[in-house]
Structures are given as structure tokens and as C-alpha cells.
Amino acid sequence: MSVAANSILYLDGVTVSFDGFRALNSLSLVVEPGEMRAIIGPNGAGKTTMMDVITGKTRPDEGDVRFDGKIDLTNLDEAEIAELGIGRKFQKPTVFEHQTVEENLSLALAGTRGVLESFLWFASAESNERTDELLETIRLTSVRKALASSLSHGQKQWLEIGMLLAQDPKVLLVDEPVAGMTDSETEQTAKLLREIAKDHSVVVVEHDMAFVRDLDVKVTVLAEGSVLAEGSLDVVSVNEKVIESYLGR
Amino acid sequence: MCTVAQLTDIMKLARSLVLVLLCLLAGLTASAASDFPQALSGLAEKSFKKRLGAINAVAVSGHERAQTVLEALAQRRLFVANPGKRLVIKTEAGGYQMAVTGEPAGEIAKPALKRVKTNNRLRKVIRNALGTLTLRSPDPARRLAAAQTIFASRDASALPILEVALAAETDIQVRTVMERARAASTLMGSAGEADKLEAISTIRQMGNQDAIALLSAFGDRAKGAEKAAASQAIAEIERTLALWSGAQNVIYGLSLGSVLLLAAIGLAITFGVMGVINMAHGEMVMLGAYVTFAVQEVLRTSFPGLFDWSLLFAIPLAFLVSGCVGVALERGVIRFLYGRPLETLLATWGVSLILQQAVRTIFGPNNREVGNPSWMSGSFELGQLALTWNRLYIILFALLIFAGLYAAMRWTSFGLQMRSVVQNRQMAGAMGIRTKWIDALTFGLGSGIAGIAGVAISQIDNVSPNLGQSYIIDSFMVVVFGGVGNLWGTLVGAMTLGVANKFLEPYAGAVLAKIFVLVFIILFIQKRPRGLFALKGRGIEA
Amino acid sequence: MIVRLLSRSLDHWSYGFLAVLVLVSIILPALHLLVPPGSYFHVSGYAIGLMGKYLCFALLALSVDLIWGFCGILSLGHGAFFALGGYAMGMYLMRQIGSRGVYGHPELPDFMVFLNWQELPWFWLGFDSFAYAAVMIVAVPGALAFVFGWFAFRSRVTGVYLSIITQALTYALMLAFFRNDMGFGGNNGLTDFKDILGFSLQAPGTRAALFSASALALGLGFVVCRLITRSRAGKVLEAIRDAESRVRFLGYRVERYKLAVFVISACLAGIAGALYVPQVGIINPGEFSPANSIEIVIAVAVGGRGTLFGPIVGAVLVNFAKTWFTGALPELWLFALGGLFIAVTLFLPRGIVGLVQSYWPRLPAAGVANRAAKPSTEGSTR
């Protein structure tokens, strides 16, 4: 259990099936505190389902999912898990299109989740300062008053990452952050994530090999719902099984 | 001490004895059919006893006029005309006829007439005597009716007559009823225990409410083994009856379920498969019903001989009319609203208002008379169940439509294209499927089926402009309950709701049963938001 | 605190609107009561009653907009809350009749005497007191909304599914209230009211007061909605409308927000119903009919959902059109209404307010609210 105890995320033997199709097949994965981990794998390997399980959207049929070494996540719902400190970015950028960039971030700010509490909430110097800081980090200060719907695709991705940061989570789950980004945006995103990884644990799911190489972190390869290989990108990319099932010859 | 109950028992006994004696007496004279005029004259006697005897003598004579005379006596239309003590009958028309021959009796002055008096006891005797007469009537239907009358009256005094009639009876059906009547009379009479036990078992085989009523009336005064046998028989009958009423509920429920299925199955396509909320679906059903009405009007006025075939014409026409309206609706409104289900809901509600008002303007606001073809009307009995043919046909029809639709979705190329468009529009388009056409046709199919449902519903429900409104919520409930996107779910959902409704009805009444079912579904979708036959998986969450 | 909340919520347009409402609630009754009937400026009792009715519908529309426009919950059963509020008021008015009923029973309303009932059912107790009735007007719709919403939102019933079950809810209630043994007058409902708080309902003064009360209730409802929608909680509601699961992953308990706003909305609808009943003089199960609920939804759409002015404008216009059509061209009303449903959804998705804004962008509601007008897709995913 010491592995579990020292981890920030711990998945053991997690299985999920949908109508007979095994989306996750006895998946086991350990993420250490402060670690950044890249997850790659072909379509249908179970990457998104794994995130669903961790964030409480999907309940596993069997297996153990623990956070921070002890907390069992399988009985909690999305909001409870989010409050524990697990933030998630969706594959498709999901921000509140009809609100400004600022408002988006302000809604994500940690604290104030109750109904009455948020009814009576007023922006404070502190919260404004924190918003400014976040805007700086995600490089959106210049468009702070703009509606989220007017942002470019890449900017929406950053805004969503910013909202994650505003939650002040311990772990960030980031699903395909650079899908559909231009090269320079991709590069900036990698920089942003590395910066974030300095004081957060981050799990990144990505297809883009150049981006993963850019991140330069430990890589886990998923296939058919379980772990195929683990190690640095250089190690896994010469792994026979990985080449066969994913990278191709 | 003599209690009232004992007293009445004694009196009943005495009366039976007298009656039996009289019957025997009557039997002795029965051979003399030619003695009818003489027997008749006894009716004019002053003595009560003599008149009693005369009634029986008349009955037993078997004379063709016997019944007329006795009926007249019972209805206080028999008079003695003086002078000459002629018996005359006052006819309905107000004239008089001779009791013996039935010939007109001519004008008789009022003061010369004296009514032949009856009292309760005599009237009872007359009833029985009439029963005897009809028990021996040459017409089996009349014999049957007579036996049934005796069964209902449970008259112990009828026993000897029944025995005689039974000995001569050849018709099986009449015989059964006579045996039952005899059993009833036996139970109410003074027969021995063995006879009574046998009678109980005869009655038990009837297995209906009449039997229970008779047995419990008997059980109230019986003692010992007889009482035990009676209550055991009642319990048995009640068990069987409960089974029958369960079966009845199931069948009525299936019949209601088929109506729901018919109304909902088109919706299962438009809502379930395409994801389009069509609040005008009920109006498609209504259009089908009005097509039936129109077809029948044309046939009635122009080709009355074809009336029995009206539904055969109505079904394809209703499909076409509703289907075309459906395609027009899809092309004209719904296609602009794909991906905006709430707006679709509102727009189609608007369409439903327009269709309702259009029909109201054309056909008027009142119910329209739609007839059943002769082969659909009437009913038949199955054990203790009374079933109407139209219910049965609707069950069969609904299942047929279901099977046809299922087969079409599954095995035709249109069905294949439809399913492929639903699963992956872009890919289907890339494969050369004209997705827009498929959308329109799918919608047309769903609406057309609603039209066919309207033909069926016109046979059992009022055809009015509001017809659709009364089915729309139920139909949605069925689809949601069964599981969206699953035809089997719709079938099971409709039948379950139909049967549940019918089982609740006896306890709660029709309206409350409906409310219960609605509340149940509201709670149910909270538990299983995707219905009974839910698809599971990541894709549908999206 | 309250001052701070109010100053945050109300801009000068809101103050303007409230001022107009106050003026209307003073001037119209004054024109009715003080100006002699022959005068050009006289407002008839009929007109006062009619406009009072419109104001009640406007409040109902506002309550629908609060959940639909701002939280994406399309209720097709809001008429149920309106009717429940109306019945609560109706029960008070029935008890006020006292022995002046046809049967002259001191306690039982006529229909109970007619049904041979011997005593008041327990749920009629207390309705002789206005205070109790006033509490019930809010509490009964609120409680129903709480129970219903608690189940529905917890199980994440959303989009059209929710719409359909809300419709089933009001349909079930309609069937139930049609039953005589429910104890609400069955088919005929509650009617033949005599007076309210001791004032005769026929008196011009009472009618004028009811009109003013409706206007004030609408104003209060507007302020309540503004307080909610301009708060952070309001932002959360909008966020739920636009991307429900994102809100959940941010750690908000979506079901609680939805439940809270649903209950508040139901209470507003109940108040609207309670003011409506004394002005029309009757409440019957027809008020529960699904068609009523959906009509008010279209009024919201006509005015422009997601704006608070929109539903008020929409409700008044649609009901004015209804009055005019049913008087002048009764056969055409349903055609017109049906056409309105289609036209608004196809050509005017942002409603009248949205249309005006596109020509005059500085219009008030241009706050956050109106950006909502673009149809959202989140509610649609099942």
C-alpha cells in the first residue's frame, strides 16, 4: 500500500464496460505528487474513459481509484471530486461562451460554491488580484472584457486551462490541449503546462507526438483499456508492442 | 318459543308441500288436454283453492292458449263477463277476446265485467306455471330462458316441473341450464343432504357471480356439512373468478397498450431515432382518424356495399395523408431547427395548434361518427371473459404494424440508410446517402404510421379535433419509459403501461389510475433517465 | 448589504421600468376611480381587470424566463404552479363567502354541501385566514417544485426530457383536480367569490387595488429576478445553461442551483396565480392544462428569453392579441398562435427585445443577459 500512500492518483485494476465493450480493462496507474505525466494511445484506448472515472463521471465496475493516497473516489460525484482538488479540461474546449473571459475565470476561482454564498458574493481586491494573475499566466489579459465566444480556438483552450488553475487544484487532468492549435500556439501551450507543472501534478492526454516530446516527461501508453508500456518517450517508442499497436512500423 | 325465522321456515315448508300436492294433482289431470275449457272455468271460481288448482291445470294442459291466459291473469287483464260467466281477456288495444278461443268477444259493458283477482301467492304460482309452460315450449330459446328464470328465482316449488322437463330435454345447452336451475331449486328446497351436496357441486361448476350469490344465500341458512361445502365452493369460485378477472385485466390492458403502442410507435421513430420532438404527432393520429371518417362518408353515400371494406381504403390513405403532412413539416419547419430540440418542441406545438384548428374549421368542432365494419362489431365470450372483436383486432393490428416497422428498419435498404444516418451523418453522407432525403422520409414514415394509428383509434375513440391532444402525452410517456431509440422498448413500455393502468383501475378508478401511472413514470425517469431499454456508453453522453 | 445587492442589480433602465410600473399602478386606478365614466380619459373596470390579468401573466412569464432564459430549464408545466397559487387564493375567497352561498351553510362551500360533505377536509382548514392563505400561495407551489426538482435535478433529467415530464406533471394535476373527491370543486372549480379582506370584489376600488397589487408584484418579481441574475449565483446559472458539465467539474453542485431557482420561480408563479384569481373571479382545473403552460412559454420567446424585459413585453402582447382575436376573429386565433410559435422559433430566436437591440444596441438589457439569446446546445444533449 505504500505505493498508494505516496501517490496523488492511484488506479488499480479499474474495469469499465459499456454493453459488453470493455472500455477499461484492469487499468492500473500511479501518479506521484508534483509529477507531470503524458498519456498516449490510439483511439478507443480508454483515455477519456479513464478521465471520466477519475472525475466521477463514470463509475468503474471494479477496481480501486484513490486520490492523495487515501480518498476513495469511486463513491463521490463530480462536484465533490472537483472540490477535493482535481480539475479537468475537456477534449473539446468548454468555456462559458456568453460570459467574458474575466467572468469565466471568476466563476472558477476557488471557494464560494454554495448557492446562498454565491448569491451574496462580491468581487474583492483579493479575487481581482488573483484574476489578474491568472490572466497574465494564460496570456489573455488583453481580451479580459471580451466574450469567451469571440476567442480563437487556442485562446479558449488556454482560458479553460486558466479556469482549471483558478480552482487551485492539486491535480490537473488535461485532455488533448493542443488539438487544432497552430504550431506557435502548441509551443506556447507546452510552455504553459511546464510552468503549471512546477507546483501541480498534471496528467496530459495527447496525440501530438511532437508536443509530448516537447513536454519531456514520463509517458504511459494505453491500448484496449490497459497499460501497454510506461517510461520516457524514447523508451516506449522503441517498445515492440507499442510500435505494433499504436505508432505503426 | 317460536322465532320468526322458524315460523317462516314452517310456512315455507307448508307452502312447498301444498305446491307439490297441487302439482301431483295437476299431473293427474294433465293428460286431459281437452279439459282446457274446464280448467279455465275453474279460474272464475270464488274459492282460492279452486283457482289455485285451476291455474296449475291450465298450465299442465299444454294448450296453445294456456300461456296467453295465464299471462293475462298475471297482468290483471282476465275478466269474468256476465251473464254466462264467460272468461274474457282485455287486449292491449282495449277490446276483449274470449279466453278459450281468442275470438273477439264483442262489446261488453263495463258493469258486466269482474276482474279475476290475484294475490301475491297466486301470482307466484302463475309465474311458476308459466315457467312450466315455457319449459316445455318447442322453441329451445324459450326453454332456455325459462330455465334461466327459474334459476334466478331459486324457486324450490319448480323442482317437480324441472324434473319432468329435464327428462324430456335433448338440447345440451338447455339441459345444462336446467340442471343448474334444478340444483338451485334443490338447494332452496327441502332435499336431503346428498342431493344438496350434489347440487352445490353443480353450482360450483358455473363459477360466476350468480353462483356465489346463490351459494351464499344457501350457506346463510345451511348447517354442518352443507354449510361447509357451500363456503368451500364459494372460496373456490372466488379464486377462479380472481384468475379470470386477472386475465380480463391483462387482455384489456393489452388492448389499451396496443392503442398506446399505435400512438407511440411513430413517435419512437421521430423522437427515438431522429431525436426530433414532434408535439404535432398527436395531430398526425387525428388526421388519420379524419381520413377514416372521410373515406366512410364517401363510401356511405356512393358505394354503400363497400362499407365493410372502408378501413382497407382508409389505412393506405391515412398513411399517405399523415406521411405527406409529416414530410412537409420536416422540410418546412423542423429541418431548420435540428440541434435545437426545445425550439423544435415549441414550433411543432404551433403546428399542432394550426392542424387542430384547420380540422375544426373543415369538419366542425364536434365528434364525428366513424362506424365499425360489421366484422369488427360484436363480442364473443371466452370462459368468463367478454371480449369485443374490435379490441382483439386492434391488438393484432398493433402487433402487425410493430412487426412490419421492425422488419422495415432492420432489413430494407431504407432502414439501413436510416440507421446509418442516425449513427453517423457525415459518414453516411460521404457514402453517397442523401441524408436530407432520409431525414424527410424517416419523418414521413413516423408520421404516416401515426396516421395508420388514427385509423385504428377511430374505431374505439371519439373522432374530434382534440383527439391528438389526448394521446400526445401518453405517447411521449411510452417512448420515454421504454427507452429512447429502441422499438422493443416502445413495445414493452406500451404494454406495461396499458396493463398497469387496467390493474389499477378497479382500485383507484380510471382517472386516478392514470395519475398514478404518470407519477410513476415521472419517478421512473428520475431513476433511469434513459428508460427501460437504455443504451449505455460514452457516446450518448457526449 | 441589501443596498449593496440592489445597487449591483439595478441599472438606470431597471429604475426606469420600476418607476413606470409605480406610475401605472397609481394613474390607471386613478383614471378609473376619479374620472367620470363619460370622459375620454376614463378607464373602464373591464379594462382595469384585463390589464391586471396581463400583469399576472407577465409575472408568470418572468418566472418562466428566470429558469428557461437564465438556466436552460424549459418547464412546460409552470401553469401548474400558477394554478396552485390560484387555488390557494380561491380557497381563501371561498371561505370568505361564509353563509352567503346558495345553500347558506356557514362553513362549507356550496360544492361541498352539494356533495353531501359534513365537514371541511383538513386541507381546507386555516384558509379562512388571509395570512395563512398568503403563506400557502407561496408554500404550496414552492413545495411541489422542491419535491419535483429534487428528484429531477438529482437524477440529471435535462432538456426535452425535463420539459416532457413537467408537462406530464401539470397534466396529472389537471386530471386530479377534475375529480370531485379531491375537494377542490371538481370540474367547476372555485367561483362566486364575494369579497377579499372584507372588500367586495365587485367594487371599483377593490378592482383598482388588485390591479395596483399586480403591478407591484410584477415590480417585486422583477427586482428578485434581477438580484438573482446579476449575482454570482446568476452567472453560475447561466454557466449551467451553457455548459452544465463544465460547471460540475468546477465543483458547483448544479442540482442545488437548479433546485433553488426552480423553487423561487414556482413561488413567483404562485403569486401571479393568486393575484389572477380574484380579478377573473374563477379558478378551475383548466388552468392546469398543458396548453396554458406552453402559451406562456411562447410569450417569453416572443419577448426574448434571457432578458427580463422580454417576457413582460411578450406576455402583454400575446395576451392582448388573444383578447383581440377571440373577440374579433375567434376562428383565427389558434392559427395566429400556431403561426406565432413557428415564426418566433424560426425567424426571431432572440425575440422582440433581441430584434430591437440589433437596431439599437445600447438597449438596457444588453447586460450579460441578452447574449444568452443565441440558442444554446447544451440543453439539447441527452
PDB file of N, CA and C in Angstrom, chain B residues 457-494:
ATOM      1  N   ILE B 457     -57.565   4.003 -34.038  1.00  0.00           N
ATOM      2  CA  ILE B 457     -58.144   4.683 -32.881  1.00  0.00           C
ATOM      3  C   ILE B 457     -59.548   5.190 -33.188  1.00  0.00           C
ATOM      4  N   SER B 458     -59.800   5.529 -34.456  1.00  0.00           N
ATOM      5  CA  SER B 458     -61.146   5.983 -34.826  1.00  0.00           C
ATOM      6  C   SER B 458     -62.189   4.903 -34.549  1.00  0.00           C
ATOM      7  N   GLN B 459     -61.738   3.660 -34.446  1.00  0.00           N
ATOM      8  CA  GLN B 459     -62.681   2.570 -34.211  1.00  0.00           C
ATOM      9  C   GLN B 459     -63.107   2.454 -32.751  1.00  0.00           C
ATOM     10  N   ILE B 460     -62.330   3.044 -31.863  1.00  0.00           N
ATOM     11  CA  ILE B 460     -62.660   2.860 -30.447  1.00  0.00           C
ATOM     12  C   ILE B 460     -62.815   4.163 -29.690  1.00  0.00           C
ATOM     13  N   ASP B 461     -62.459   5.277 -30.318  1.00  0.00           N
ATOM     14  CA  ASP B 461     -62.490   6.527 -29.563  1.00  0.00           C
ATOM     15  C   ASP B 461     -63.266   7.567 -30.355  1.00  0.00           C
ATOM     16  N   ASN B 462     -63.618   8.657 -29.683  1.00  0.00           N
ATOM     17  CA  ASN B 462     -64.313   9.734 -30.377  1.00  0.00           C
ATOM     18  C   ASN B 462     -63.377  10.418 -31.359  1.00  0.00           C
ATOM     19  N   VAL B 463     -63.879  10.707 -32.525  1.00  0.00           N
ATOM     20  CA  VAL B 463     -63.071  11.416 -33.505  1.00  0.00           C
ATOM     21  C   VAL B 463     -63.417  12.893 -33.433  1.00  0.00           C
ATOM     22  N   SER B 464     -62.529  13.664 -32.804  1.00  0.00           N
ATOM     23  CA  SER B 464     -62.750  15.098 -32.671  1.00  0.00           C
ATOM     24  C   SER B 464     -61.416  15.785 -32.905  1.00  0.00           C
ATOM     25  N   PRO B 465     -61.430  17.102 -33.102  1.00  0.00           N
ATOM     26  CA  PRO B 465     -60.151  17.790 -33.324  1.00  0.00           C
ATOM     27  C   PRO B 465     -59.194  17.646 -32.147  1.00  0.00           C
ATOM     28  N   ASN B 466     -59.705  17.312 -30.972  1.00  0.00           N
ATOM     29  CA  ASN B 466     -58.838  17.185 -29.803  1.00  0.00           C
ATOM     30  C   ASN B 466     -58.257  15.794 -29.626  1.00  0.00           C
ATOM     31  N   LEU B 467     -58.589  14.914 -30.553  1.00  0.00           N
ATOM     32  CA  LEU B 467     -58.155  13.521 -30.421  1.00  0.00           C
ATOM     33  C   LEU B 467     -56.660  13.406 -30.148  1.00  0.00           C
ATOM     34  N   GLY B 468     -55.878  14.158 -30.913  1.00  0.00           N
ATOM     35  CA  GLY B 468     -54.426  14.035 -30.802  1.00  0.00           C
ATOM     36  C   GLY B 468     -53.916  14.452 -29.439  1.00  0.00           C
ATOM     37  N   GLN B 469     -54.515  15.516 -28.887  1.00  0.00           N
ATOM     38  CA  GLN B 469     -54.064  16.031 -27.601  1.00  0.00           C
ATOM     39  C   GLN B 469     -54.151  14.979 -26.512  1.00  0.00           C
ATOM     40  N   SER B 470     -55.162  14.122 -26.623  1.00  0.00           N
ATOM     41  CA  SER B 470     -55.335  13.164 -25.535  1.00  0.00           C
ATOM     42  C   SER B 470     -54.336  12.021 -25.640  1.00  0.00           C
ATOM     43  N   TYR B 471     -53.633  11.938 -26.777  1.00  0.00           N
ATOM     44  CA  TYR B 471     -52.672  10.839 -26.886  1.00  0.00           C
ATOM     45  C   TYR B 471     -51.224  11.286 -26.797  1.00  0.00           C
ATOM     46  N   ILE B 472     -50.998  12.600 -26.989  1.00  0.00           N
ATOM     47  CA  ILE B 472     -49.599  13.013 -27.143  1.00  0.00           C
ATOM     48  C   ILE B 472     -48.783  12.771 -25.881  1.00  0.00           C
ATOM     49  N   ILE B 473     -49.346  13.118 -24.731  1.00  0.00           N
ATOM     50  CA  ILE B 473     -48.563  12.964 -23.502  1.00  0.00           C
ATOM     51  C   ILE B 473     -48.330  11.491 -23.207  1.00  0.00           C
ATOM     52  N   ASP B 474     -49.392  10.700 -23.365  1.00  0.00           N
ATOM     53  CA  ASP B 474     -49.244   9.261 -23.160  1.00  0.00           C
ATOM     54  C   ASP B 474     -48.177   8.681 -24.080  1.00  0.00           C
ATOM     55  N   SER B 475     -48.192   9.114 -25.336  1.00  0.00           N
ATOM     56  CA  SER B 475     -47.221   8.557 -26.273  1.00  0.00           C
ATOM     57  C   SER B 475     -45.796   8.892 -25.858  1.00  0.00           C
ATOM     58  N   PHE B 476     -45.599  10.151 -25.461  1.00  0.00           N
ATOM     59  CA  PHE B 476     -44.258  10.515 -25.016  1.00  0.00           C
ATOM     60  C   PHE B 476     -43.843   9.687 -23.804  1.00  0.00           C
ATOM     61  N   MET B 477     -44.807   9.490 -22.903  1.00  0.00           N
ATOM     62  CA  MET B 477     -44.502   8.702 -21.710  1.00  0.00           C
ATOM     63  C   MET B 477     -44.053   7.294 -22.108  1.00  0.00           C
ATOM     64  N   VAL B 478     -44.746   6.722 -23.077  1.00  0.00           N
ATOM     65  CA  VAL B 478     -44.399   5.365 -23.502  1.00  0.00           C
ATOM     66  C   VAL B 478     -42.976   5.331 -24.048  1.00  0.00           C
ATOM     67  N   VAL B 479     -42.663   6.285 -24.923  1.00  0.00           N
ATOM     68  CA  VAL B 479     -41.341   6.266 -25.551  1.00  0.00           C
ATOM     69  C   VAL B 479     -40.253   6.500 -24.497  1.00  0.00           C
ATOM     70  N   VAL B 480     -40.507   7.463 -23.619  1.00  0.00           N
ATOM     71  CA  VAL B 480     -39.512   7.772 -22.599  1.00  0.00           C
ATOM     72  C   VAL B 480     -39.348   6.596 -21.635  1.00  0.00           C
ATOM     73  N   PHE B 481     -40.483   6.000 -21.280  1.00  0.00           N
ATOM     74  CA  PHE B 481     -40.442   4.868 -20.347  1.00  0.00           C
ATOM     75  C   PHE B 481     -39.743   3.681 -20.979  1.00  0.00           C
ATOM     76  N   GLY B 482     -40.054   3.420 -22.240  1.00  0.00           N
ATOM     77  CA  GLY B 482     -39.487   2.243 -22.900  1.00  0.00           C
ATOM     78  C   GLY B 482     -38.010   2.402 -23.197  1.00  0.00           C
ATOM     79  N   GLY B 483     -37.562   3.621 -23.337  1.00  0.00           N
ATOM     80  CA  GLY B 483     -36.170   3.822 -23.695  1.00  0.00           C
ATOM     81  C   GLY B 483     -36.112   4.368 -25.102  1.00  0.00           C
ATOM     82  N   VAL B 484     -35.493   5.545 -25.198  1.00  0.00           N
ATOM     83  CA  VAL B 484     -35.494   6.215 -26.492  1.00  0.00           C
ATOM     84  C   VAL B 484     -34.611   5.470 -27.479  1.00  0.00           C
ATOM     85  N   GLY B 485     -35.059   5.401 -28.717  1.00  0.00           N
ATOM     86  CA  GLY B 485     -34.235   4.792 -29.755  1.00  0.00           C
ATOM     87  C   GLY B 485     -34.313   3.290 -29.772  1.00  0.00           C
ATOM     88  N   ASN B 486     -35.355   2.750 -29.169  1.00  0.00           N
ATOM     89  CA  ASN B 486     -35.441   1.296 -29.102  1.00  0.00           C
ATOM     90  C   ASN B 486     -36.878   0.860 -29.324  1.00  0.00           C
ATOM     91  N   LEU B 487     -37.136   0.241 -30.462  1.00  0.00           N
ATOM     92  CA  LEU B 487     -38.512  -0.151 -30.782  1.00  0.00           C
ATOM     93  C   LEU B 487     -39.058  -1.180 -29.797  1.00  0.00           C
ATOM     94  N   TRP B 488     -38.202  -2.094 -29.382  1.00  0.00           N
ATOM     95  CA  TRP B 488     -38.662  -3.098 -28.400  1.00  0.00           C
ATOM     96  C   TRP B 488     -39.091  -2.418 -27.105  1.00  0.00           C
ATOM     97  N   GLY B 489     -38.305  -1.414 -26.734  1.00  0.00           N
ATOM     98  CA  GLY B 489     -38.642  -0.661 -25.535  1.00  0.00           C
ATOM     99  C   GLY B 489     -40.034  -0.068 -25.649  1.00  0.00           C
ATOM    100  N   THR B 490     -40.346   0.458 -26.831  1.00  0.00           N
ATOM    101  CA  THR B 490     -41.664   1.045 -27.033  1.00  0.00           C
ATOM    102  C   THR B 490     -42.757  -0.008 -26.880  1.00  0.00           C
ATOM    103  N   LEU B 491     -42.504  -1.180 -27.461  1.00  0.00           N
ATOM    104  CA  LEU B 491     -43.499  -2.261 -27.343  1.00  0.00           C
ATOM    105  C   LEU B 491     -43.723  -2.629 -25.877  1.00  0.00           C
ATOM    106  N   VAL B 492     -42.613  -2.913 -25.194  1.00  0.00           N
ATOM    107  CA  VAL B 492     -42.737  -3.336 -23.799  1.00  0.00           C
ATOM    108  C   VAL B 492     -43.316  -2.201 -22.949  1.00  0.00           C
ATOM    109  N   GLY B 493     -42.842  -0.983 -23.213  1.00  0.00           N
ATOM    110  CA  GLY B 493     -43.332   0.166 -22.466  1.00  0.00           C
ATOM    111  C   GLY B 493     -44.831   0.331 -22.621  1.00  0.00           C
ATOM    112  N   ALA B 494     -45.305   0.279 -23.855  1.00  0.00           N
ATOM    113  CA  ALA B 494     -46.734   0.487 -24.102  1.00  0.00           C
ATOM    114  C   ALA B 494     -47.560  -0.585 -23.414  1.00  0.00           C
TER     115      ALA B 494
END
